[in-house]
Short mmCIF file of C-alpha atoms and ligand atoms in Angstrom, two decimals:
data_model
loop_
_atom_site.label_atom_id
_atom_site.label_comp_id
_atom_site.label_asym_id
_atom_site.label_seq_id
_atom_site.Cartn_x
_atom_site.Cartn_y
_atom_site.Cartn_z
CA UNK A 23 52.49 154.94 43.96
CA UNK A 24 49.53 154.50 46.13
CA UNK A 25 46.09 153.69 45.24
CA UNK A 26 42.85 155.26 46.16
CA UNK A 27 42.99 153.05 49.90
CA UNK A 28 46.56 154.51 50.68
CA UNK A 29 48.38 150.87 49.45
CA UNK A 30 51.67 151.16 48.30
CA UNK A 31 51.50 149.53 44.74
CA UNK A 32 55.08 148.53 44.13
CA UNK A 33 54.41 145.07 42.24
CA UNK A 34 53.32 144.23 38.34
CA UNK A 35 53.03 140.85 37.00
CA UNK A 36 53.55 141.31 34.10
CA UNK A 37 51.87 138.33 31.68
CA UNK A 38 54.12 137.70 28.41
CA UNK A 39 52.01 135.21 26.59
CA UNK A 40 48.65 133.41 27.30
CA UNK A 41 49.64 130.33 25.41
CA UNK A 42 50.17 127.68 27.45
CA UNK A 43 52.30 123.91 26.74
CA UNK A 44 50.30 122.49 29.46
CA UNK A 45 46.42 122.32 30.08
CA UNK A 46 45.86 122.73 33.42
CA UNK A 47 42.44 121.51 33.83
CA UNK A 48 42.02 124.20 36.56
CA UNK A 49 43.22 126.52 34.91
CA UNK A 50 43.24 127.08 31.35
CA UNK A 51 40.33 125.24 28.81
CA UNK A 52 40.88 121.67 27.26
CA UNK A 53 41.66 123.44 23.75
CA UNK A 54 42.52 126.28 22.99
CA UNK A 55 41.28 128.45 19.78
CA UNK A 56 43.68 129.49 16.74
CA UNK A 57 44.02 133.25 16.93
CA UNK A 58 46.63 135.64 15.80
CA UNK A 59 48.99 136.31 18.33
CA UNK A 60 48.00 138.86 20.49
CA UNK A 61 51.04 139.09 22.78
CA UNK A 62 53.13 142.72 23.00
CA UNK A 63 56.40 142.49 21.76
CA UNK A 64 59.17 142.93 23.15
CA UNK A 65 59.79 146.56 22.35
CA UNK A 66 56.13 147.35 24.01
CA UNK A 67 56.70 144.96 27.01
CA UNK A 68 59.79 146.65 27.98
CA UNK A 69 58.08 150.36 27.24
CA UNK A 70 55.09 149.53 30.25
CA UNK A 71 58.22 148.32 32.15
CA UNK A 72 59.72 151.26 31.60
CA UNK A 73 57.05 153.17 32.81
CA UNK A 74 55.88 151.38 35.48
CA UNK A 75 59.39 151.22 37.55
CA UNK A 76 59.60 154.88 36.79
CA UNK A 77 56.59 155.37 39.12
CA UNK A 78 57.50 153.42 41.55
CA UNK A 79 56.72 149.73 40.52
CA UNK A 80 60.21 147.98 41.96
CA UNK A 81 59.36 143.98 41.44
CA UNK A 82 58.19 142.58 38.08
CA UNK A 83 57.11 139.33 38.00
CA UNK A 84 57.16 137.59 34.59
CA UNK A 85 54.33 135.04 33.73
CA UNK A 86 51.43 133.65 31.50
CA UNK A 87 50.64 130.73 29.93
CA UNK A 88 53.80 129.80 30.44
CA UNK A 89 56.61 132.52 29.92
CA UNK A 90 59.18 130.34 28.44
CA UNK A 91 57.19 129.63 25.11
CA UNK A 92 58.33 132.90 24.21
CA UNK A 93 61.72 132.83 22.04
CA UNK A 94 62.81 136.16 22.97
CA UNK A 95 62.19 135.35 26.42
CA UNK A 96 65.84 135.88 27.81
CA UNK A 97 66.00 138.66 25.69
CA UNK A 98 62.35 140.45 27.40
CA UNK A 99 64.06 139.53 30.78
CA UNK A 100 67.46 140.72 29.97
CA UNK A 101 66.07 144.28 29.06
CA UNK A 102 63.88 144.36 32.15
CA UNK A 103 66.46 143.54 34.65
CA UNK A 104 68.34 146.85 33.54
CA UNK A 105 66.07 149.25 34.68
CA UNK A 106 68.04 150.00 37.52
CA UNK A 107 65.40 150.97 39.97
CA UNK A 108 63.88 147.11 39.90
CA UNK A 109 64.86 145.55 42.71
CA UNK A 110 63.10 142.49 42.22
CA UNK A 111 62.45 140.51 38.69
CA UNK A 112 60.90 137.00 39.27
CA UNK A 113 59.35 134.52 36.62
CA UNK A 114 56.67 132.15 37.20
CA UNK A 115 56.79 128.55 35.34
CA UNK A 116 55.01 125.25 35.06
CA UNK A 117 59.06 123.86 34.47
CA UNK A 118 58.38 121.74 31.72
CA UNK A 119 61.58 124.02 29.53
CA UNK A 120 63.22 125.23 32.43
CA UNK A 121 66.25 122.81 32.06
CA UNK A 122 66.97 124.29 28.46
CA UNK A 123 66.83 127.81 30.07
CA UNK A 124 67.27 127.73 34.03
CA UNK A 125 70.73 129.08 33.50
CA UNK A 126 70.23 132.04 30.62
CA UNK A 127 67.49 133.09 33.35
CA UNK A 128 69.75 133.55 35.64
CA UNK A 129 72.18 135.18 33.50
CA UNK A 130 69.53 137.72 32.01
CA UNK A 131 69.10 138.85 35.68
CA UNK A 132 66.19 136.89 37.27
CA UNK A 133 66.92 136.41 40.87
CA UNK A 134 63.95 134.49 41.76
CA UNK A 135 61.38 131.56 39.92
CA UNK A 136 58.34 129.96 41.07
CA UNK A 137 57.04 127.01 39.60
CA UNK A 138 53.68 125.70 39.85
CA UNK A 139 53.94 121.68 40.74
CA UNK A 140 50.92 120.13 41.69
CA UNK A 141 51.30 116.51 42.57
CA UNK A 142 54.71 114.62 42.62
CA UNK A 143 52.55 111.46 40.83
CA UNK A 144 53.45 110.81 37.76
CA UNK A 145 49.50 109.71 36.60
CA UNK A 146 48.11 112.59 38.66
CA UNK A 147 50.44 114.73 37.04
CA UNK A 148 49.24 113.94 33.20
CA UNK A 149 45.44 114.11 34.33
CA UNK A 150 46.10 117.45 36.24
CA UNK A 151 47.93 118.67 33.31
CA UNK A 152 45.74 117.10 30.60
CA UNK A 153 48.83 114.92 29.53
CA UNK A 154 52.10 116.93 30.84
CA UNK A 155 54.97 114.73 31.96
CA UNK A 156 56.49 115.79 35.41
CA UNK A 157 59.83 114.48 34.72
CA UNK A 158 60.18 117.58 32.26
CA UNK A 159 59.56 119.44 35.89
CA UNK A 160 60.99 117.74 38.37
CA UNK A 161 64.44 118.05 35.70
CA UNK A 162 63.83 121.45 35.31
CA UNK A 163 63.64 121.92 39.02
CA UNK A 164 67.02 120.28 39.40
CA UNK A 165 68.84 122.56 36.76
CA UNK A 166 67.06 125.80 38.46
CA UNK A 167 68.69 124.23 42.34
CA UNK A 168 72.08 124.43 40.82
CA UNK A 169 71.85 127.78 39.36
CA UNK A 170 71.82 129.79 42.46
CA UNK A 171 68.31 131.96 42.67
CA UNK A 172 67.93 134.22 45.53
CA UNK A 173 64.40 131.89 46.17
CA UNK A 174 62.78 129.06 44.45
CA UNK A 175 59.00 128.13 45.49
CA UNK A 176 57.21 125.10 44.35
CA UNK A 177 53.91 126.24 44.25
CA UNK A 178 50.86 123.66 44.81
CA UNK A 179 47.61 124.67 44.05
CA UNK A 180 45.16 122.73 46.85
CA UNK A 181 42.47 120.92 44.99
CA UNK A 182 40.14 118.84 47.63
CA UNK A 183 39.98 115.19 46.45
CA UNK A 184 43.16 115.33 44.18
CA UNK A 185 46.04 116.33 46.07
CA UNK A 186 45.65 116.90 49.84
CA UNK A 187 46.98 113.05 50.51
CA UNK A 188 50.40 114.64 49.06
CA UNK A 189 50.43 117.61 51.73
CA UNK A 190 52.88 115.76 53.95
CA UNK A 191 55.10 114.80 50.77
CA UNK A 192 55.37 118.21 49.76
CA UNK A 193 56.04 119.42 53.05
CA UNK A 194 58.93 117.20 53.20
CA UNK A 195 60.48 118.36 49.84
CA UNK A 196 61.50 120.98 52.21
CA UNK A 197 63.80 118.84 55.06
CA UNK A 198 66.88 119.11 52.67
CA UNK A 199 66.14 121.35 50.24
CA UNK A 200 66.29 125.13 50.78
CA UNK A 201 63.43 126.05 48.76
CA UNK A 202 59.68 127.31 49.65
CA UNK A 203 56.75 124.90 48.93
CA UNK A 204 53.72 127.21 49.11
CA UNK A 205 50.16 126.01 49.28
CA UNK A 206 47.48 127.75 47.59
CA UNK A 207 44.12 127.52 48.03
CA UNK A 208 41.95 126.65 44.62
CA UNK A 209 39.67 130.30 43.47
CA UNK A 210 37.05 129.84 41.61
CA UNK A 211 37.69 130.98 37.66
CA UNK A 212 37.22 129.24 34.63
CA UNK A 213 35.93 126.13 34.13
CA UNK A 214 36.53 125.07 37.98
CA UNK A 215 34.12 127.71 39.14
CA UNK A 216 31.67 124.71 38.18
CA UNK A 217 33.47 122.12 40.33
CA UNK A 218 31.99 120.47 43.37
CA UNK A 219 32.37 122.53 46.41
CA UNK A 220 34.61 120.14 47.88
CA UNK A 221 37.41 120.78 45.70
CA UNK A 222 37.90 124.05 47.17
CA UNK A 223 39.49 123.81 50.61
CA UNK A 224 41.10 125.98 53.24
CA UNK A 225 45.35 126.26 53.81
CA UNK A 226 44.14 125.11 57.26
CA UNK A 227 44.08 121.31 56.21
CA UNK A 228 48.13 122.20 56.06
CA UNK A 229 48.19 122.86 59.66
CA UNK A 230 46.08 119.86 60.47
CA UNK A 231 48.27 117.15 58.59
CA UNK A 232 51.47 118.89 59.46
CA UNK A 233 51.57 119.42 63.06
CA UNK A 234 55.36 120.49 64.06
CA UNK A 235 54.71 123.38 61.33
CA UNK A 236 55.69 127.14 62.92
CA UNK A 237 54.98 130.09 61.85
CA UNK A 238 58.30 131.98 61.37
CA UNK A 239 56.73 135.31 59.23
CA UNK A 240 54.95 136.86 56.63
CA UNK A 241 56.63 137.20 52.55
CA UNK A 242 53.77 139.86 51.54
CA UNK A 243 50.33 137.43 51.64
CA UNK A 244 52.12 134.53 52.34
CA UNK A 245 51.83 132.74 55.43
CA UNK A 246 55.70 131.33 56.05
CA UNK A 247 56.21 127.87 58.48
CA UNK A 248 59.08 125.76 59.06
CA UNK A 249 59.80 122.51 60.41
CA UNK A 250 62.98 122.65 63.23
CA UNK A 251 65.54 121.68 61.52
CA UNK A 252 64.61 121.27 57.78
CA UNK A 253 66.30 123.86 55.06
CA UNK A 254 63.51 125.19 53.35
CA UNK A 255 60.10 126.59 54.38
CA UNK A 256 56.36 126.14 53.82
CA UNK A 257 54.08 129.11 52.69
CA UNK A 258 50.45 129.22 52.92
CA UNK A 259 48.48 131.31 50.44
CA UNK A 260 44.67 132.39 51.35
CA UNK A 261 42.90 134.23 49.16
CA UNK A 262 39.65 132.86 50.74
CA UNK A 263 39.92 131.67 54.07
CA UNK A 264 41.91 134.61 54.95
CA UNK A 265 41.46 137.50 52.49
CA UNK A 266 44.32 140.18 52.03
CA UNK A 267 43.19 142.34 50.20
CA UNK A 268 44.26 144.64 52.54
CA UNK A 269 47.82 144.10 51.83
CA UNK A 270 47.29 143.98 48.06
CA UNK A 271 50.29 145.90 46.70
CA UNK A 272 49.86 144.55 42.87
CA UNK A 273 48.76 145.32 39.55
CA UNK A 274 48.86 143.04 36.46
CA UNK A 275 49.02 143.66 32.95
CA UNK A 276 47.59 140.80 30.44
CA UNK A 277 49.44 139.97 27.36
CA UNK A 278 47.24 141.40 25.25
CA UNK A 279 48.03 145.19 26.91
CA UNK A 280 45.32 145.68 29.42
CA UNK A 281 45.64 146.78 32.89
CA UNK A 282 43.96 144.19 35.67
CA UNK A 283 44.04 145.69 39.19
CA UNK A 284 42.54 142.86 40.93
CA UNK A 285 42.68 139.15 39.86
CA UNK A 286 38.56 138.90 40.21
CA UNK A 287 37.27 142.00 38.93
CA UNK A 288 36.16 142.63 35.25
CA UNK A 289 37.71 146.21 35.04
CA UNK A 290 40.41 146.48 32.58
CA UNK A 291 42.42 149.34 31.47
CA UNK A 292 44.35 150.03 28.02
CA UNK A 293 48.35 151.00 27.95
CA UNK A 294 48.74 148.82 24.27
CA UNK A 295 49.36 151.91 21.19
CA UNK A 296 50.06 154.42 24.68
CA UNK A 297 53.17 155.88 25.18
CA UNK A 298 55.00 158.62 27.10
CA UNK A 299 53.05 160.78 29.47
CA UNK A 300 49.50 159.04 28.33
CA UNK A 301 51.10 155.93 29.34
CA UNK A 302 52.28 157.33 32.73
CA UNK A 303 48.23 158.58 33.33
CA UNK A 304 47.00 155.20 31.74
CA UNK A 305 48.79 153.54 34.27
CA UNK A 306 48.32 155.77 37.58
CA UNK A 307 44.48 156.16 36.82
CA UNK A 308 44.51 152.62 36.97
CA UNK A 309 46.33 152.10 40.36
CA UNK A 310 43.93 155.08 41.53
CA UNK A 311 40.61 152.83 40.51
CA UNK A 312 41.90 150.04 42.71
CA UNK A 313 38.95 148.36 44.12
CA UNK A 314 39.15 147.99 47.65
CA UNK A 315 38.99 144.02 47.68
CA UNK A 316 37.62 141.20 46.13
CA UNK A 317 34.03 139.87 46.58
CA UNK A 318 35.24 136.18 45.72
CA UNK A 319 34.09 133.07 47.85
CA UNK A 320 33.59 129.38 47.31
CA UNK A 321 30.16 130.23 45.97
CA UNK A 322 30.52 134.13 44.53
CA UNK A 323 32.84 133.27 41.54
CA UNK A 324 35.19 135.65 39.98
CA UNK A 325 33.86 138.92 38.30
CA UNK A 326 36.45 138.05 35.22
CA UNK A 327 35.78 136.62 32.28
CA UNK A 328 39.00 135.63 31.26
CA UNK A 329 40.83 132.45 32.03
CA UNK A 330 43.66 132.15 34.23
CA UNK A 331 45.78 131.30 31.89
CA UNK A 332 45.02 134.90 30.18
CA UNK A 333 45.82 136.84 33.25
CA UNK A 334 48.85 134.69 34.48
CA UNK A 335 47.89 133.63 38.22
N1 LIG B 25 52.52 128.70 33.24
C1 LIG B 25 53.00 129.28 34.44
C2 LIG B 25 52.80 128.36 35.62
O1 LIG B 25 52.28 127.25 35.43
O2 LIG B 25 53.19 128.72 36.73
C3 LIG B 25 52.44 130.65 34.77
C4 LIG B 25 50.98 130.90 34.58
S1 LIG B 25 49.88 130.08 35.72
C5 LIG B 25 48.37 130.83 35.24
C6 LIG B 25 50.28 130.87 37.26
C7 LIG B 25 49.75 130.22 38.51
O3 LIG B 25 48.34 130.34 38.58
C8 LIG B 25 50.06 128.74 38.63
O4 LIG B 25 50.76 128.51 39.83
C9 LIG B 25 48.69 128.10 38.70
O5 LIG B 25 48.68 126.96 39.49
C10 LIG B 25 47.87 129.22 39.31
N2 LIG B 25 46.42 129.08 39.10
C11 LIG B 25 45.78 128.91 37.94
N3 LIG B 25 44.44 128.80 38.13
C12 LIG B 25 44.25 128.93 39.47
C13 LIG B 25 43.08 128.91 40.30
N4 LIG B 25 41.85 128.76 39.80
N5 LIG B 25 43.26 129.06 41.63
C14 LIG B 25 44.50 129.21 42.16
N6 LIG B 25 45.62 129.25 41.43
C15 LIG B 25 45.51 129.10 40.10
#
């Protein structure tokens, strides 16, 4: 399907539940509010898949809060992975339960799993995380290595002052290990759209610690480096210092139903209680309201109201 600018929209994250066992203090608020659950079941997950592939949407990514909270997760994944004109399904984790499920994942058809991984201190990791422990992560990593995933990315969000002294360490991660670390750069949402200015800092400070980094390609709006030699490979992700809107090919839908098609923007659009053809034109009249791009920088914060943890990164 392609939006109003002529982009091929092909991708959906699709966000499962906003509830989250961690507290990323980036990311989601120190406490969160007892509510009903708001999440779609499975049945109406599976419907907006069904939908969505069937105009054209080939790779579903899977997220939150964190995905795996969900006890019919394996289940929501196994039904997804049927539609036989996905070509992609991919989850996105904090890691904290993916030893108890690495392998089902795999089995329920997910051929590729990101998980967000911050710092590899132990301390760091329980401040970050507002008390997480990263050996729940770092086992869960293990158990996804031996399971055989088309791709595994460690994903480390760059926070200036926190975890730029651990650039080098990550980097390395990747000299025997075939798996992508990707840095991303911080965007200001939530709560940390009130942090210092200095917290926020460019994917170039990559390139300046790491100096026998090359630039081997592009995986959609990643930047992708190697190091001669070393198994895996080092993305860079810039939604500031190098906007791509331009090569935006994604839409995401919340877990409360609603249609988000850009991260930053405040425009929303209903598919929960749709189905059939006003589903279909729920869905294409959002792809054809694409904005054009984002109007985020350091100091221009995010037109959304909602955490990140409610849209699912
Ligand atoms: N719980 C899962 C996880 O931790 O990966 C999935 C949900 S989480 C919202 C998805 C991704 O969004 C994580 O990699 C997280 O680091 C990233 N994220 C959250 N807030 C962000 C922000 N302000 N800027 C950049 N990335 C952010």
């Amino acid at each position: 399907m392609k939006d109003g600018y002529c982009r091929n929209i092909n991708y959906m994250r699709l966000s499962v539940t906003d509830l989250c066992n961690l507290r990323c203090n980036y990311c989601s608020p120190e406490k969160t509010q007892f509510r009903e659950n708001t999440s779609l079941s499975g049945d109406e997950l599976f419907e907006i898949c069904e939908k969505a592939v069937s105009l054209g949407i080939d790779k579903i990514r899977i997220t939150g809060g964190e995905p795996l909270l969900r006890h019919d997760i394996i289940d929501i994944c196994r039904r997804i992975s049927s539609l036989s004109s996905l070509r992609q399904l991919a989850i996105t984790t904090n890691g904290c339960l993916l030893s108890r499920y690495a392998r089902d994942l795999k089995l329920s058809g997910v051929n590729r799993l990101n998980i967000s991984l911050d710092t590899l201190n132990a301390e760091k990791f329980r401040e970050i995380t507002r008390n997480g422990d990263i050996s729940d992560v770092l086992e869960g990593i293990k158990c996804a290595q031996i399971e055989n995933f088309d791709d595994i990315k460690v994903n480390v969000v760059l926070i200036g002052g926190v975890n730029i002294d651990e650039i080098s360490d990550f980097v390395e991660l990747t000299r025997d290990n075939n798996i992508t670390v990707r840095f991303i750069e911080l965007m200001p949402l939530g709560e940390c759209a009130m942090w210092d200015k200095n917290k926020f800092v460019s994917c170039d400070i990559v390139l300046d610690k790491v100096k026998n980094l090359k630039r081997i390609s592009f995986d959609g709006v990643s930047e992708v480096y190697k190091i001669d030699g070393y198994k895996g490979r080092v993305g860079l992700i810039r939604p500031l210092s190098n906007k791509f809107c331009d090569k935006c090919n994604k839409i995401r839908v919340t877990s409360d139903g609603k249609i988000k098609t850009c991260l930053h923007s405040s425009d929303e659009y209903n598919l929960r209680g749709l189905h059939g053809d006003e589903l279909s034109e729920a869905i294409k009249n959002a792809i054809l309201n694409k904005p054009l791009e984002h109007s985020l920088t350091t100091s221009c914060f995010s037109k959304t109201s909602r955490y990140m943890n409610q849209i699912g990164g």
